[in-house]
Coordinates of C-alpha atoms in Angstrom, one line a residue:
M15 CA 119.4 91.9 -173.3
T16 CA 117.7 88.6 -172.8
H17 CA 119.2 85.3 -173.2
P18 CA 118.0 82.1 -175.0
D19 CA 115.4 80.3 -173.0
G20 CA 117.5 77.8 -170.7
I21 CA 121.0 79.6 -170.9
I22 CA 121.7 81.2 -167.7
P23 CA 124.8 83.3 -167.3
I24 CA 126.7 83.3 -164.0
A25 CA 128.7 85.8 -163.1
I26 CA 131.6 84.8 -160.7
P27 CA 134.0 87.0 -158.8
L28 CA 137.4 87.0 -159.6
P29 CA 140.8 88.0 -157.5
F30 CA 142.1 89.7 -160.7
A31 CA 141.8 92.8 -162.6
L32 CA 139.1 91.5 -164.6
K33 CA 136.4 91.0 -161.7
S34 CA 134.4 88.3 -163.0
V35 CA 134.1 85.2 -165.4
N36 CA 131.0 84.9 -167.1
C37 CA 130.2 80.9 -166.6
Y38 CA 126.6 79.2 -167.7
L39 CA 124.1 77.4 -166.5
V40 CA 122.5 75.3 -169.8
R41 CA 118.8 73.4 -169.0
G42 CA 118.2 70.4 -171.3
A43 CA 116.2 67.8 -171.7
D44 CA 118.5 65.5 -169.9
G45 CA 119.4 68.3 -167.0
W46 CA 121.8 70.5 -166.6
A47 CA 125.2 71.2 -168.1
L48 CA 128.0 74.2 -167.0
I49 CA 129.9 75.7 -169.2
D50 CA 133.0 77.5 -167.3
T51 CA 133.6 77.6 -163.7
G52 CA 135.6 80.2 -162.1
I53 CA 138.5 80.1 -159.9
G54 CA 139.0 78.6 -156.4
W55 CA 138.4 81.3 -153.3
P56 CA 136.2 82.0 -151.2
P57 CA 134.2 84.5 -153.0
A58 CA 133.6 82.2 -156.1
L59 CA 132.0 79.6 -153.9
E60 CA 129.6 81.6 -151.8
A61 CA 128.6 83.4 -155.8
W62 CA 127.8 79.5 -156.4
R63 CA 126.0 78.2 -153.6
A64 CA 123.7 81.3 -153.9
A65 CA 123.3 80.8 -157.5
L66 CA 122.2 77.2 -156.6
R67 CA 120.1 78.4 -154.3
R68 CA 118.6 80.8 -156.9
H69 CA 117.4 78.4 -159.5
D70 CA 116.6 75.4 -157.1
L71 CA 119.3 73.6 -158.0
R72 CA 121.9 71.0 -156.0
P73 CA 125.4 70.0 -157.9
R74 CA 124.1 66.5 -158.4
D75 CA 121.7 68.3 -161.1
I76 CA 124.7 69.0 -163.4
V77 CA 125.2 66.4 -166.3
A78 CA 128.2 67.5 -167.4
I79 CA 130.8 70.3 -166.9
Y80 CA 132.8 71.7 -170.0
V81 CA 136.1 73.6 -169.7
T82 CA 136.4 76.2 -172.6
H83 CA 140.1 76.4 -172.2
N84 CA 143.0 75.8 -169.7
H85 CA 143.1 79.8 -168.1
P86 CA 142.7 79.7 -164.1
D87 CA 139.4 81.7 -164.4
H88 CA 137.6 79.1 -166.5
V89 CA 139.2 75.5 -165.4
G90 CA 140.0 76.5 -161.5
L91 CA 136.7 75.4 -159.9
A92 CA 136.1 72.2 -162.1
G93 CA 137.7 69.6 -159.7
W94 CA 135.4 70.9 -157.1
W95 CA 132.5 70.9 -159.1
Q96 CA 133.6 67.6 -160.2
R97 CA 133.7 65.9 -156.9
E98 CA 130.0 67.9 -155.9
S99 CA 128.3 66.7 -158.9
G100 CA 130.1 63.6 -160.1
A101 CA 129.7 64.9 -163.6
P102 CA 132.3 64.6 -166.1
V103 CA 134.4 67.6 -167.2
L104 CA 134.9 67.8 -170.7
M105 CA 137.8 69.9 -172.7
P106 CA 139.3 70.0 -175.9
R107 CA 142.4 67.5 -175.8
R108 CA 144.9 70.4 -176.4
E109 CA 143.4 72.4 -173.4
A110 CA 143.3 69.3 -171.4
E111 CA 147.1 68.4 -171.8
I112 CA 148.0 71.8 -171.2
T113 CA 145.8 71.9 -167.7
A114 CA 147.7 69.1 -166.6
A115 CA 151.0 70.3 -167.8
T116 CA 150.7 73.6 -166.6
W117 CA 148.6 73.8 -163.1
S118 CA 150.2 70.0 -161.7
D119 CA 153.7 71.7 -160.7
G120 CA 153.3 76.0 -160.0
A121 CA 157.0 76.1 -158.8
R122 CA 157.8 74.0 -162.0
T123 CA 155.6 76.6 -164.3
A124 CA 156.9 79.5 -162.6
Q125 CA 160.2 78.5 -163.7
A126 CA 159.6 77.7 -166.8
L127 CA 157.5 81.2 -167.5
A128 CA 160.7 83.2 -166.1
D129 CA 162.8 81.6 -168.6
H130 CA 161.0 82.1 -171.5
F131 CA 160.4 85.6 -170.6
A132 CA 164.0 86.4 -169.8
A133 CA 164.7 85.2 -173.6
Y134 CA 162.7 88.0 -174.6
G135 CA 164.4 90.6 -172.0
L136 CA 162.2 90.3 -169.0
P137 CA 164.3 91.6 -165.9
A138 CA 165.2 89.0 -163.7
V139 CA 163.7 91.6 -160.5
L140 CA 160.8 91.0 -162.2
S141 CA 160.4 87.2 -162.6
E142 CA 160.1 86.6 -158.8
P143 CA 156.8 88.2 -158.0
L144 CA 155.6 86.4 -161.2
G145 CA 156.7 83.3 -159.6
E146 CA 154.5 84.2 -156.6
H147 CA 151.5 84.8 -158.5
V148 CA 151.7 81.7 -160.4
Q149 CA 152.3 79.5 -157.7
A150 CA 149.2 81.2 -155.5
T151 CA 147.1 80.8 -158.5
Q152 CA 148.0 77.3 -159.0
R153 CA 146.8 76.9 -155.4
M154 CA 143.4 78.1 -156.3
L155 CA 143.3 75.0 -158.9
L156 CA 143.1 72.2 -157.1
P157 CA 142.0 69.7 -157.1
L158 CA 142.6 69.4 -160.7
P159 CA 140.0 67.3 -162.4
E160 CA 139.7 64.2 -164.3
V161 CA 139.1 65.1 -167.6
T162 CA 137.2 63.3 -170.9
P163 CA 139.4 65.1 -173.4
L164 CA 136.8 66.2 -176.8
D165 CA 138.5 66.6 -180.1
F166 CA 136.7 69.2 -182.0
S167 CA 137.9 70.7 -185.1
A168 CA 138.6 74.4 -186.2
E169 CA 138.2 73.3 -189.3
A170 CA 134.0 72.0 -189.6
L171 CA 131.3 72.3 -186.9
R172 CA 131.1 68.7 -185.2
P173 CA 127.6 68.3 -183.5
V174 CA 127.5 68.0 -179.8
S175 CA 124.6 67.2 -177.2
V176 CA 124.7 69.9 -174.1
A177 CA 122.3 68.4 -171.7
G178 CA 120.8 67.2 -174.6
R179 CA 120.2 70.6 -176.3
A180 CA 121.8 70.2 -180.3
F181 CA 124.7 72.4 -180.5
Q182 CA 127.9 72.5 -182.4
A183 CA 131.0 72.8 -181.5
L184 CA 134.4 73.6 -182.6
T185 CA 138.5 74.7 -181.3
L186 CA 139.8 78.1 -182.3
P187 CA 143.3 79.1 -181.4
G188 CA 144.8 82.5 -180.4
H189 CA 143.7 83.5 -176.7
S190 CA 144.4 79.9 -176.1
D191 CA 145.4 77.4 -178.4
A192 CA 142.1 75.2 -178.9
Q193 CA 139.8 77.4 -177.1
L194 CA 136.1 75.4 -176.9
L195 CA 132.7 77.2 -178.8
L196 CA 129.5 76.3 -178.8
Y197 CA 126.9 77.5 -181.0
E198 CA 122.9 76.1 -180.7
P199 CA 121.5 76.9 -184.2
A200 CA 117.9 76.6 -182.9
T201 CA 118.5 80.0 -180.9
R202 CA 121.4 81.2 -183.2
A203 CA 123.4 81.8 -179.8
L204 CA 127.1 81.2 -179.5
L205 CA 129.0 80.6 -176.5
C206 CA 132.2 82.2 -177.6
A207 CA 134.5 82.1 -174.1
D208 CA 136.7 84.4 -174.3
H209 CA 138.0 84.1 -178.5
V210 CA 135.4 87.4 -178.6
L211 CA 134.6 89.8 -176.1
P212 CA 132.4 93.0 -176.5
R213 CA 134.8 95.6 -175.1
I214 CA 138.0 94.3 -174.5
S215 CA 140.8 92.5 -177.1
P216 CA 141.3 89.3 -175.8
N217 CA 144.9 88.7 -174.6
I218 CA 146.6 86.8 -177.5
G219 CA 150.0 85.9 -176.2
V220 CA 153.2 84.2 -176.4
W221 CA 153.8 81.4 -173.7
A222 CA 156.1 78.5 -173.1
T223 CA 153.9 76.1 -175.0
T224 CA 152.4 78.5 -177.7
P225 CA 152.7 77.4 -181.5
A226 CA 154.2 80.1 -183.4
D227 CA 152.7 83.0 -184.7
P228 CA 149.1 82.7 -182.5
L229 CA 148.2 86.3 -183.3
R230 CA 148.0 85.3 -187.0
R231 CA 146.0 81.9 -186.4
Y232 CA 143.6 83.7 -184.3
L233 CA 143.1 86.3 -187.0
A234 CA 142.4 83.6 -189.6
S235 CA 139.9 81.8 -187.2
F236 CA 137.2 84.7 -187.6
A237 CA 136.5 83.2 -190.7
H238 CA 134.9 80.5 -189.1
L239 CA 132.6 82.6 -187.1
E240 CA 131.8 85.1 -189.7
A241 CA 130.3 82.0 -191.7
L242 CA 127.9 81.7 -188.4
E243 CA 124.7 83.3 -188.2
V244 CA 124.7 84.6 -184.7
A245 CA 121.5 86.2 -182.8
V246 CA 123.7 86.8 -179.4
A247 CA 126.9 86.2 -178.7
L248 CA 127.5 84.9 -174.7
P249 CA 131.2 86.0 -173.8
G250 CA 133.4 84.9 -171.3
H251 CA 133.9 88.3 -170.1
G252 CA 131.2 91.5 -170.3
E253 CA 127.7 91.5 -171.4
P254 CA 126.2 89.4 -174.4
F255 CA 126.3 91.4 -178.0
T256 CA 124.4 90.9 -181.1
D257 CA 126.8 92.7 -183.4
L258 CA 129.2 89.5 -184.0
R259 CA 130.6 90.5 -187.6
G260 CA 130.9 94.1 -186.3
R261 CA 133.0 93.1 -183.3
L262 CA 135.3 90.9 -185.3
A263 CA 135.8 94.0 -187.7
A264 CA 136.8 96.1 -184.8
L265 CA 139.1 93.7 -183.3
R266 CA 140.6 92.9 -186.6
A267 CA 141.1 97.1 -186.6
H268 CA 142.6 96.9 -183.1
H269 CA 145.4 94.3 -184.2
Q270 CA 146.2 96.7 -187.0
R271 CA 146.9 99.8 -185.0
R272 CA 148.7 98.0 -182.6
L273 CA 151.1 96.1 -185.2
E274 CA 151.7 99.4 -186.6
E275 CA 152.3 100.8 -183.3
M276 CA 154.9 98.3 -182.3
L277 CA 156.6 98.0 -186.1
T278 CA 156.9 102.3 -185.4
V279 CA 158.7 101.5 -182.1
V280 CA 160.9 99.3 -183.4
R281 CA 162.5 101.5 -186.1
S282 CA 162.8 104.2 -183.4
L283 CA 164.8 101.9 -181.5
G284 CA 166.9 99.9 -183.7
R285 CA 167.2 96.6 -182.0
P286 CA 165.4 96.4 -179.2
T287 CA 163.9 93.2 -177.3
A288 CA 160.3 92.7 -177.0
Y289 CA 160.5 93.8 -173.4
E290 CA 161.9 96.8 -174.7
V291 CA 159.0 97.4 -177.0
C292 CA 156.4 96.2 -174.6
R293 CA 157.7 99.1 -172.3
R294 CA 156.9 101.8 -175.0
V295 CA 153.2 100.3 -175.8
F296 CA 152.0 99.4 -172.1
P297 CA 152.8 101.6 -169.4
E298 CA 154.5 99.6 -166.9
A299 CA 154.1 101.4 -163.6
Q300 CA 150.3 100.9 -163.9
L301 CA 150.6 96.9 -164.3
T302 CA 150.8 94.3 -161.7
P303 CA 153.4 92.0 -162.1
A304 CA 150.9 89.8 -163.8
Q305 CA 149.6 91.9 -166.2
I306 CA 153.3 92.3 -167.1
Q307 CA 153.2 88.7 -168.3
F308 CA 150.1 89.6 -170.3
A309 CA 151.7 92.7 -171.7
L310 CA 155.0 91.0 -172.8
G311 CA 153.5 87.7 -174.6
E312 CA 151.3 89.9 -176.8
T313 CA 154.2 92.0 -177.5
I314 CA 156.0 89.0 -178.8
A315 CA 152.8 88.0 -180.4
H316 CA 152.6 91.4 -182.7
L317 CA 156.7 90.9 -183.2
D318 CA 156.5 87.6 -184.7
Y319 CA 153.6 88.5 -187.0
L320 CA 155.6 91.1 -188.4
V321 CA 158.1 89.2 -188.4
G322 CA 156.2 86.5 -190.9
E323 CA 155.2 89.6 -193.0
G324 CA 159.0 90.3 -193.4
L325 CA 158.7 93.4 -192.0
L326 CA 161.2 92.7 -189.1
Q327 CA 163.8 90.1 -188.5
R328 CA 164.9 88.4 -185.1
E329 CA 168.6 88.3 -183.9
A330 CA 169.6 85.8 -182.1
G331 CA 169.8 86.5 -178.1
P332 CA 169.9 85.8 -175.4
P333 CA 168.0 88.1 -175.5
L334 CA 166.2 88.1 -178.5
R335 CA 166.0 91.3 -180.2
Y336 CA 164.1 92.5 -183.4
L337 CA 165.2 94.5 -186.0
P338 CA 163.5 96.1 -188.9
T339 CA 164.4 94.7 -192.7
Q340 CA 166.9 96.2 -194.6
P341 CA 165.4 97.5 -197.0
P342 CA 161.6 97.1 -195.9
A343 CA 159.5 94.5 -197.4
V344 CA 158.7 95.9 -201.1
G345 CA 155.0 95.9 -201.9
Y346 CA 153.4 95.6 -198.2
E347 CA 151.2 98.0 -196.5
L348 CA 149.8 97.4 -193.0

């Protein structure tokens, strides 16, 4: 599939289970903009240098750096790019705040993460390798960029010039609190980052800083995208795709099945912790310590959605437990 003229995907390798992240070079009348950056490790830097040579560019040709959200594979090289190019780094304000709070002190973040997941039943023996992973990741994000915050809204598209090209921007919750999406009406191209992926479901998790009920807010955000006429969606991972509405329908169905599965597990176990539900839904033996945190965060998000639907209730801990409602909620079907 071809990309719109002047929007060039650059696959940057990652030291994670997801092997690469899609960053984008956007050519406009004002020069070049960069959308997302990869993470700071040698193969990523080699890939960027090769891409610059391939397109006959220098770092100083970049006039603006947009970071869609705070996750390491997207923000990790923003400080390096800023130093090399002199360009401003632009992020949604909420994502910039989380970046600074999370990645300025790896040890503090690791402890906060361990405390957060302990409240949901994660055994202490699994927290130590998780903390080591967080601190190793933090080192790949330095130096952190100086960020120019963007105040875009999920309620309405806002015009924004990306290297002189007329885009519209909005921020949507779910995978992160305020992920930046960019839509170009002239080409009907949507740079959707990790909000919608073509083959896998974006992780929708509950973290120490996550506002309540992220899954509900994520599913509600689909209405903003269904209102757009999108010819091609350009994701943060995987290949571009054309049927955005069909993909959104598939994601809804995926979460419907996952909610049903987790409700069944809670009913079978009686009053489990989120971690006990997680072990039933996700095969822990196949997960790395880092993947366990994503699985547990996603489990909590689904359980909290079911609480909001009146199908489960929380029992104060520690650890916090989930119980089926007695009697079950009347007139509700998943």
